[in-house]
Coordinates of N, CA and C and ligand atoms in Angstrom, one line a residue:
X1 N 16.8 22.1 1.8 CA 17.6 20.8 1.9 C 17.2 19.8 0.9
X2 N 18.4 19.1 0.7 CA 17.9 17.8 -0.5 C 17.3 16.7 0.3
X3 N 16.1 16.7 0.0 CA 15.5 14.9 0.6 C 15.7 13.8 0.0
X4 N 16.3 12.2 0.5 CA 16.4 11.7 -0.3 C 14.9 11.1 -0.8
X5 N 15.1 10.4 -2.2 CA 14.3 10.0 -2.7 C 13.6 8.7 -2.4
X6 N 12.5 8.4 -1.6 CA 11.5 7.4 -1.0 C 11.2 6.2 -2.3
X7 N 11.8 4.6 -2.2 CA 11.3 4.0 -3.1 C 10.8 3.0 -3.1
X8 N 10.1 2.6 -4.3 CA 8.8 1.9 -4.0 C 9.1 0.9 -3.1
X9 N 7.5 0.1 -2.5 CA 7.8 -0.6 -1.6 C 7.7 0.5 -0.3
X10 N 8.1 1.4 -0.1 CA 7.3 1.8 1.2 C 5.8 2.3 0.8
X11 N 5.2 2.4 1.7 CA 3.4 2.5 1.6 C 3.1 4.0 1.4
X12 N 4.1 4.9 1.9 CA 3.6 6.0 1.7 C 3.1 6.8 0.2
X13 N 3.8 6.1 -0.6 CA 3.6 5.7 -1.8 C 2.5 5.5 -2.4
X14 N 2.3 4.5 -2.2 CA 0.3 4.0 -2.3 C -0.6 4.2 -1.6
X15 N -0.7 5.6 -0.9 CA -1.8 5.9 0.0 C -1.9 7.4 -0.5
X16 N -3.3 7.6 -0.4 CA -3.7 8.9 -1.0 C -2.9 9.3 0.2
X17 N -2.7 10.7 -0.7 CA -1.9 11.6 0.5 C -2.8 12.8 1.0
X18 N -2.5 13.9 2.0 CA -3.5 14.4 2.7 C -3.4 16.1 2.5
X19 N -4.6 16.4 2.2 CA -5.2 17.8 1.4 C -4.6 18.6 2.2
X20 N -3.5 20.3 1.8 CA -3.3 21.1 2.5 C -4.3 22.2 3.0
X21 N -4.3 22.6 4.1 CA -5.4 23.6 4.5 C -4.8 24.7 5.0
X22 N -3.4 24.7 4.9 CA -2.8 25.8 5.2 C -2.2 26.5 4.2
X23 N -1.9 27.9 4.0 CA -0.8 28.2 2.9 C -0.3 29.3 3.4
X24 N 1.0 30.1 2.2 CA 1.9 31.1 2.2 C 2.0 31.0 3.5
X25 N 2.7 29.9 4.3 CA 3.1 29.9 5.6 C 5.0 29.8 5.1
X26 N 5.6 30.5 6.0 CA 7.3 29.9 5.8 C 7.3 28.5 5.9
X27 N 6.6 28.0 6.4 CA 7.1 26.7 6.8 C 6.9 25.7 5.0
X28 N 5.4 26.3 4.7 CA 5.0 25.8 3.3 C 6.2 26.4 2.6
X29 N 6.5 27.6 2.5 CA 7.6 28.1 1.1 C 8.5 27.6 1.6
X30 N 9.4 27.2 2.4 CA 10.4 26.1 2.4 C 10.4 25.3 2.2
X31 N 9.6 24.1 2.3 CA 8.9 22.9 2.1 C 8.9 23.0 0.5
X32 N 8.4 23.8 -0.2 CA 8.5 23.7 -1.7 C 9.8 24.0 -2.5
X33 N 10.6 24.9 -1.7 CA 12.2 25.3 -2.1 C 12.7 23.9 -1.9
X34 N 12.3 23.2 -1.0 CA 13.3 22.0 -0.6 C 12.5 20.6 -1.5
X35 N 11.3 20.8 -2.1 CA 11.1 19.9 -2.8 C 11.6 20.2 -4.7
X36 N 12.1 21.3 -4.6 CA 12.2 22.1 -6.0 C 14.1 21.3 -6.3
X37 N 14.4 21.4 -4.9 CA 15.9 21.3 -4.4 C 16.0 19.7 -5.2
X38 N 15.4 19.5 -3.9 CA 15.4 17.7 -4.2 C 14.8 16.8 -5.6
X39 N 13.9 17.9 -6.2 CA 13.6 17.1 -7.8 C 14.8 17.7 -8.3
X40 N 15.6 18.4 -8.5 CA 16.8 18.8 -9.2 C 17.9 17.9 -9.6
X41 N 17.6 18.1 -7.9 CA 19.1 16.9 -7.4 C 19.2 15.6 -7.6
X42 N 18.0 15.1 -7.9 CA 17.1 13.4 -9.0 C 17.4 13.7 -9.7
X43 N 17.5 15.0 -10.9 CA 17.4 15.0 -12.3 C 16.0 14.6 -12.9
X44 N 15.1 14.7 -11.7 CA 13.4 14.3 -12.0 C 12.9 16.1 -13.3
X45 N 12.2 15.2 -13.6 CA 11.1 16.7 -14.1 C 9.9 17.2 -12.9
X46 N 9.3 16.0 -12.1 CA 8.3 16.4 -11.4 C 8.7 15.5 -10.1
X47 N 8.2 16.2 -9.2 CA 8.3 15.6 -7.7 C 7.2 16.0 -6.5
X48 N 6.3 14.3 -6.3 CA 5.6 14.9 -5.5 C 5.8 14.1 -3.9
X49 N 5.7 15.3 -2.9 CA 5.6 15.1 -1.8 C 5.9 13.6 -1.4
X50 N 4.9 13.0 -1.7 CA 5.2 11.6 -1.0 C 6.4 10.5 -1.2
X51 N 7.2 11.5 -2.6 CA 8.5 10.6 -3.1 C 9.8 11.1 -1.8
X52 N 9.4 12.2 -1.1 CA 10.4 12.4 0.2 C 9.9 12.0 1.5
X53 N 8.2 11.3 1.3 CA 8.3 10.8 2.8 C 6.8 11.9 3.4
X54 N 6.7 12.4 2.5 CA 5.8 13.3 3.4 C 4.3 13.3 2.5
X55 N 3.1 13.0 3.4 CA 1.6 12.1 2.4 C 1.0 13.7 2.4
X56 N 1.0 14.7 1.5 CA 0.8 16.2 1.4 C 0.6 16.2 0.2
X57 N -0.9 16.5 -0.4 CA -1.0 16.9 -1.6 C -0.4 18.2 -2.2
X58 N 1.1 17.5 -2.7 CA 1.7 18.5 -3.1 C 2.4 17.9 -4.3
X59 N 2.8 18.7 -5.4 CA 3.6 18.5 -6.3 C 4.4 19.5 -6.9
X60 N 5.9 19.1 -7.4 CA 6.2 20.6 -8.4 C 6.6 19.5 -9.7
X61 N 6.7 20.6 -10.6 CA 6.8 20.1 -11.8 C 8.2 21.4 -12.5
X62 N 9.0 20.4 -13.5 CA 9.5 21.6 -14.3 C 10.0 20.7 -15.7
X63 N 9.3 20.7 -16.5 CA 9.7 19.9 -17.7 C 11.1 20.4 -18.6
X64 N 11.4 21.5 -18.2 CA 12.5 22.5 -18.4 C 14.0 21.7 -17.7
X65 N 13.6 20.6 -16.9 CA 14.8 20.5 -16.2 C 15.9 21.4 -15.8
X66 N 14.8 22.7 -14.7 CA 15.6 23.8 -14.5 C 16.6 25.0 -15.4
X67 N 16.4 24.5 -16.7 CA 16.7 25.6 -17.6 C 16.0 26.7 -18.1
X68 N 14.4 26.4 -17.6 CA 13.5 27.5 -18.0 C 13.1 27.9 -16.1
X69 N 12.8 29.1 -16.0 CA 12.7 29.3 -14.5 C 10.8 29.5 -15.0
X70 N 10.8 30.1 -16.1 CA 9.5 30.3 -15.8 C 8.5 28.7 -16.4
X71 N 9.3 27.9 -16.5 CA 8.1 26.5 -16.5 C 8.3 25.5 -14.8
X72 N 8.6 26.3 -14.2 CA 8.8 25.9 -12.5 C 7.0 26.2 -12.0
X73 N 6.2 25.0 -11.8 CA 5.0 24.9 -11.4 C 5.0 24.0 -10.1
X74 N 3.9 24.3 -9.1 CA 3.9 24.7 -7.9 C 2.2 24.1 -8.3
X75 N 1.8 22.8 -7.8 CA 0.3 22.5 -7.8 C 0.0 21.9 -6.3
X76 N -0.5 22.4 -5.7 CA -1.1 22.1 -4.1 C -2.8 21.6 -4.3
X77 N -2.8 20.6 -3.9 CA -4.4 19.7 -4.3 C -5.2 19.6 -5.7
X78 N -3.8 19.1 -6.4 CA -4.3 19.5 -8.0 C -5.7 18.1 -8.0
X79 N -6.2 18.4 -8.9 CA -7.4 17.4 -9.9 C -7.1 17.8 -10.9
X80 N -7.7 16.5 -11.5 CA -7.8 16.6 -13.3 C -9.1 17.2 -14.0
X81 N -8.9 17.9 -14.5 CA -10.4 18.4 -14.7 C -10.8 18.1 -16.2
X82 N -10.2 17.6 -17.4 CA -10.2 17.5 -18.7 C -9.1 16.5 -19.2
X83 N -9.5 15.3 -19.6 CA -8.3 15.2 -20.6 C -9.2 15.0 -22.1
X84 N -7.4 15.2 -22.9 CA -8.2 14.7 -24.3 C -6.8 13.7 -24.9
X85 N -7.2 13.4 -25.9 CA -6.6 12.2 -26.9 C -5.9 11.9 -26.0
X86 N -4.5 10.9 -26.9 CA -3.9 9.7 -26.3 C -2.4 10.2 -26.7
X87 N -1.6 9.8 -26.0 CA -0.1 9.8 -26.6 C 0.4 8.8 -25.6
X88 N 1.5 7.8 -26.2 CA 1.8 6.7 -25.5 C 3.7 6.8 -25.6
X89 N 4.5 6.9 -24.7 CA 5.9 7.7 -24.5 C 6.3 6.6 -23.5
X90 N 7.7 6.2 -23.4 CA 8.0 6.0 -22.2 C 7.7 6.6 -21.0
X91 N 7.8 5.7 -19.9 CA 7.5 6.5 -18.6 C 8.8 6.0 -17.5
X92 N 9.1 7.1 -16.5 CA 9.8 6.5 -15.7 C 9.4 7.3 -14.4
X93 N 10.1 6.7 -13.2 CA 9.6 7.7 -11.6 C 10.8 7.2 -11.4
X94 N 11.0 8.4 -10.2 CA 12.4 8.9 -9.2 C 12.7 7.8 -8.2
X95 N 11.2 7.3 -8.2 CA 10.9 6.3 -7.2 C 11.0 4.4 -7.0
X96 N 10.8 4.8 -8.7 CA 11.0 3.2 -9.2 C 12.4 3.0 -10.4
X97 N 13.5 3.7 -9.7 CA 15.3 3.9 -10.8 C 15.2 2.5 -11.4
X98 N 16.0 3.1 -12.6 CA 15.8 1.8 -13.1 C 15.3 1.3 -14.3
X99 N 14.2 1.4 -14.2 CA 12.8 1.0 -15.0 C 12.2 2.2 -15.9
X100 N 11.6 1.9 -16.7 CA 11.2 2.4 -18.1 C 10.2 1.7 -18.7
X101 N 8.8 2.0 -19.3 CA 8.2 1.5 -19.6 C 7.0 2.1 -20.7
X102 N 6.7 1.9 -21.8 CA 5.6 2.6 -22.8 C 4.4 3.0 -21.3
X103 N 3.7 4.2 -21.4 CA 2.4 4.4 -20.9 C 1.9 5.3 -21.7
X104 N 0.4 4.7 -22.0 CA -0.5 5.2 -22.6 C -1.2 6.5 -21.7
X105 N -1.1 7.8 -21.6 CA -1.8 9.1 -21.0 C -2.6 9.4 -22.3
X106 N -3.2 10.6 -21.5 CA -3.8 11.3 -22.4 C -3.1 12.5 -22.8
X107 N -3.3 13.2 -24.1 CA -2.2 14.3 -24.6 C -2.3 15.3 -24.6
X108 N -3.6 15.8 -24.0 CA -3.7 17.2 -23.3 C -4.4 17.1 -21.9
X109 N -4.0 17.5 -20.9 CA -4.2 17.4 -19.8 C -4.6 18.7 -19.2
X110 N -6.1 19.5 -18.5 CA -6.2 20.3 -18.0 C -6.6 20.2 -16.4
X111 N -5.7 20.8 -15.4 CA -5.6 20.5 -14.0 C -6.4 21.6 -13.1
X112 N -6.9 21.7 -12.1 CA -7.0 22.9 -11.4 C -6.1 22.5 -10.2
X113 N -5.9 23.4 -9.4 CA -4.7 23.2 -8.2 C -5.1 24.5 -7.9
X114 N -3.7 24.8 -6.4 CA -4.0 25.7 -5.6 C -2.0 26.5 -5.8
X115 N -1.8 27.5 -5.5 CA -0.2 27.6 -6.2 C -0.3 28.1 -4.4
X116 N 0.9 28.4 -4.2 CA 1.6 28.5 -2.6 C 0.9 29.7 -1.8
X117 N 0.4 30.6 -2.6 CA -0.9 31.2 -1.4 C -2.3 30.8 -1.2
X118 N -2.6 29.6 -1.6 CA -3.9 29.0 -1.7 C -4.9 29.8 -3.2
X119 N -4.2 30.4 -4.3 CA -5.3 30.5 -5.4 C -5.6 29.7 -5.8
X120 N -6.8 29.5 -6.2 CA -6.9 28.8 -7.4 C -6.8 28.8 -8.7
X121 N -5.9 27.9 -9.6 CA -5.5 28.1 -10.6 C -6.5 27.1 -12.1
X122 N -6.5 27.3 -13.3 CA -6.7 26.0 -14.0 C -5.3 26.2 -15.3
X123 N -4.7 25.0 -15.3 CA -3.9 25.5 -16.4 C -3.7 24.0 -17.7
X124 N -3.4 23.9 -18.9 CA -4.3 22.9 -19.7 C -2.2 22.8 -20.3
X125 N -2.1 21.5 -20.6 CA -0.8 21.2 -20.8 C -1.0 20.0 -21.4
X126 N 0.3 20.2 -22.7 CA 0.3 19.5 -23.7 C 1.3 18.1 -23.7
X127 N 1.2 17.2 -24.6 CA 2.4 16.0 -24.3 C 3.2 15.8 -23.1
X128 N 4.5 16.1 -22.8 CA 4.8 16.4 -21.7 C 4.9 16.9 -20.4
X129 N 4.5 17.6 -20.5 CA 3.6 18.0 -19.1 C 2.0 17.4 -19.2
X130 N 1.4 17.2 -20.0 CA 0.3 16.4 -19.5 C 0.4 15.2 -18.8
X131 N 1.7 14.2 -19.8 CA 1.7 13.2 -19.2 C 2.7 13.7 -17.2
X132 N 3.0 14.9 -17.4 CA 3.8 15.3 -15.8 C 2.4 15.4 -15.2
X133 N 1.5 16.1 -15.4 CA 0.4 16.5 -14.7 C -0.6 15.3 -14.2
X134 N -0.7 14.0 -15.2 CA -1.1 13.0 -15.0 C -0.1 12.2 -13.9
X135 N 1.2 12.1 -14.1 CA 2.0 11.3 -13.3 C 2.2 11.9 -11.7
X136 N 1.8 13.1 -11.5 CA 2.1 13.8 -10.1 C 0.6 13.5 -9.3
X137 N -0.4 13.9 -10.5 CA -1.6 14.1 -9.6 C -1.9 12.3 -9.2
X138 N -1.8 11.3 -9.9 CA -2.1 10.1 -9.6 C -1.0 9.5 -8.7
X139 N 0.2 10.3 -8.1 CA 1.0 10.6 -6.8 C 0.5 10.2 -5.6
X140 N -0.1 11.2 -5.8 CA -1.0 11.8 -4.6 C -2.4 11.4 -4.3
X141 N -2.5 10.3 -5.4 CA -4.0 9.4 -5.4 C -3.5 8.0 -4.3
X142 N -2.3 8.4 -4.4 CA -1.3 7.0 -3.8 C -1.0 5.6 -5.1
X143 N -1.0 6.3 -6.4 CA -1.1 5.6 -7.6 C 0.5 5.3 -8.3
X144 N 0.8 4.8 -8.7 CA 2.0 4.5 -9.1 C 1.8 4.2 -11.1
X145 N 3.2 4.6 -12.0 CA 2.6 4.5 -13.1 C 2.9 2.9 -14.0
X146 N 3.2 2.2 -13.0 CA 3.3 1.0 -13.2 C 2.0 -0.1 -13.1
X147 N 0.8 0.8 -12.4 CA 0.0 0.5 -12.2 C -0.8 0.6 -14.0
X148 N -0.7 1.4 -14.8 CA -1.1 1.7 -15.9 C -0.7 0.5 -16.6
X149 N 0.6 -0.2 -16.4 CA 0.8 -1.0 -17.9 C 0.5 -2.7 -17.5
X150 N 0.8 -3.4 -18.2 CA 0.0 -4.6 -18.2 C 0.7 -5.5 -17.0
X151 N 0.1 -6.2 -16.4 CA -0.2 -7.3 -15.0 C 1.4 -7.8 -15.4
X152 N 1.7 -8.3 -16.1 CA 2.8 -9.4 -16.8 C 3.9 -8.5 -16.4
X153 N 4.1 -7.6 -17.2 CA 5.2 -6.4 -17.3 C 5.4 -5.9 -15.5
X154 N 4.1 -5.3 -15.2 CA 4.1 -5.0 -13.7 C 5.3 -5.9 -12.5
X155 N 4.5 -7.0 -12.8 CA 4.9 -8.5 -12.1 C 6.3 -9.0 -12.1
X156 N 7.0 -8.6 -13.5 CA 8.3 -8.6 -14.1 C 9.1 -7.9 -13.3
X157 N 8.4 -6.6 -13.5 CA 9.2 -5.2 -12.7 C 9.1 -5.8 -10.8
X158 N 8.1 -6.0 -10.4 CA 7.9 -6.4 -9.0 C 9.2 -7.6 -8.6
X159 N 9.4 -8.4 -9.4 CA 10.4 -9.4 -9.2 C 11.7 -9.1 -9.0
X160 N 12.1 -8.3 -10.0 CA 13.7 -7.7 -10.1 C 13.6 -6.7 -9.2
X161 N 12.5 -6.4 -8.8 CA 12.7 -5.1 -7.5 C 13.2 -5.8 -6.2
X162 N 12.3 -7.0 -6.0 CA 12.6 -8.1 -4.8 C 13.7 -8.6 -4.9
X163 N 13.8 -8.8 -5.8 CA 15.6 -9.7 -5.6 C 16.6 -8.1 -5.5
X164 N 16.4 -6.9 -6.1 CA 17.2 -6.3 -5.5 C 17.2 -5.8 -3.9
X165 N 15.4 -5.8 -3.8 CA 15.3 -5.8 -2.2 C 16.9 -6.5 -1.1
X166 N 16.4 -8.2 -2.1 CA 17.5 -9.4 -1.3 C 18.6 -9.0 -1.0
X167 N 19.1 -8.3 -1.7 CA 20.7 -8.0 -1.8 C 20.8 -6.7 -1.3
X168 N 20.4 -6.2 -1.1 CA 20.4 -4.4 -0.5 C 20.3 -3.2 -1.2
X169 N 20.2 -3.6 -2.6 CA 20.4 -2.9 -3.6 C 19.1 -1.6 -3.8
X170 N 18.1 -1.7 -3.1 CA 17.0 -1.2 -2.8 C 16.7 -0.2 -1.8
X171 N 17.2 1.1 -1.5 CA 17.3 1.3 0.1 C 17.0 3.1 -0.6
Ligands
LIG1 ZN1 6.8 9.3 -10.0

């Protein structure tokens, strides 16, 4: 099923979300079909758990925007284990439509995670998926990537989100 997309301003958002201890359960491989569903149906590249409502260290990612099957990744309690250099790109979330903004990540990003039967994995990813692998895992820290750019800019964005709150335009 498609979930809709949770946006900022609820809290689930900014609360670390909570470590799975179960796996290869149907309940979990549904749960990931239906989050694979619902980043599609955004036109997202990555989508983690807590943008549908549910505080589960979980993410998927597909930088492919479903044109490649085999760049469809599956990270369950990812951490960052390595970054290196800098690359600074626009940024945007599912969560916060709309908005666009330069963020400075790092340009290679190496993750460890758990994939849908509990292995553990390490996998090291370049520009774009670094900055995916940075944007999902600081998700699930309850981190937003608006949090990265400057107080002024933030505060900007925080305003026009409230006045759309006002009007309903927010939901
Ligand atoms: Zn996001």
């Amino acid at each position: 099923m498609i979930y809709p997309i949770v946006k900022y301003g609820d809290p689930v958002l900014e609360n670390p979300a909570e470590t799975i201890t179960e796996f290869d359960t149907p309940e979990l491989n549904q749960f990931l079909e239906d989050m694979f569903e619902s980043m599609y149906a955004a036109k997202g590249v990555g989508l983690a758990a807590p943008q549908i409502g549910f505080s589960r260290r979980i993410a998927v990612i597909d930088t492919s925007a479903g044109q490649d099957p085999s760049a469809r990744l599956v990270l369950i309690n990812p951490e960052v284990l390595r970054i290196e250099g800098a690359q600074t790109e626009e940024e945007g979330c599912l969560s916060i439509p709309g908005f666009r903004e330069p963020v400075k990540r790092a340009k290679r990003v190496t993750i460890r995670a758990q994939n849908a039967r509990g292995e553990v994995f390490e996998q090291t990813g370049d520009d774009l998926l670094a900055r995916a692998f940075q944007h999902e895992t600081d998700h699930l820290n309850g981190r937003l990537y608006i949090t990265h750019i400057s107080v002024l800019k933030r505060d900007l964005i925080r305003r026009k989100i409230r006045k759309l709150m006002k009007v309903g335009d927010w939901k």
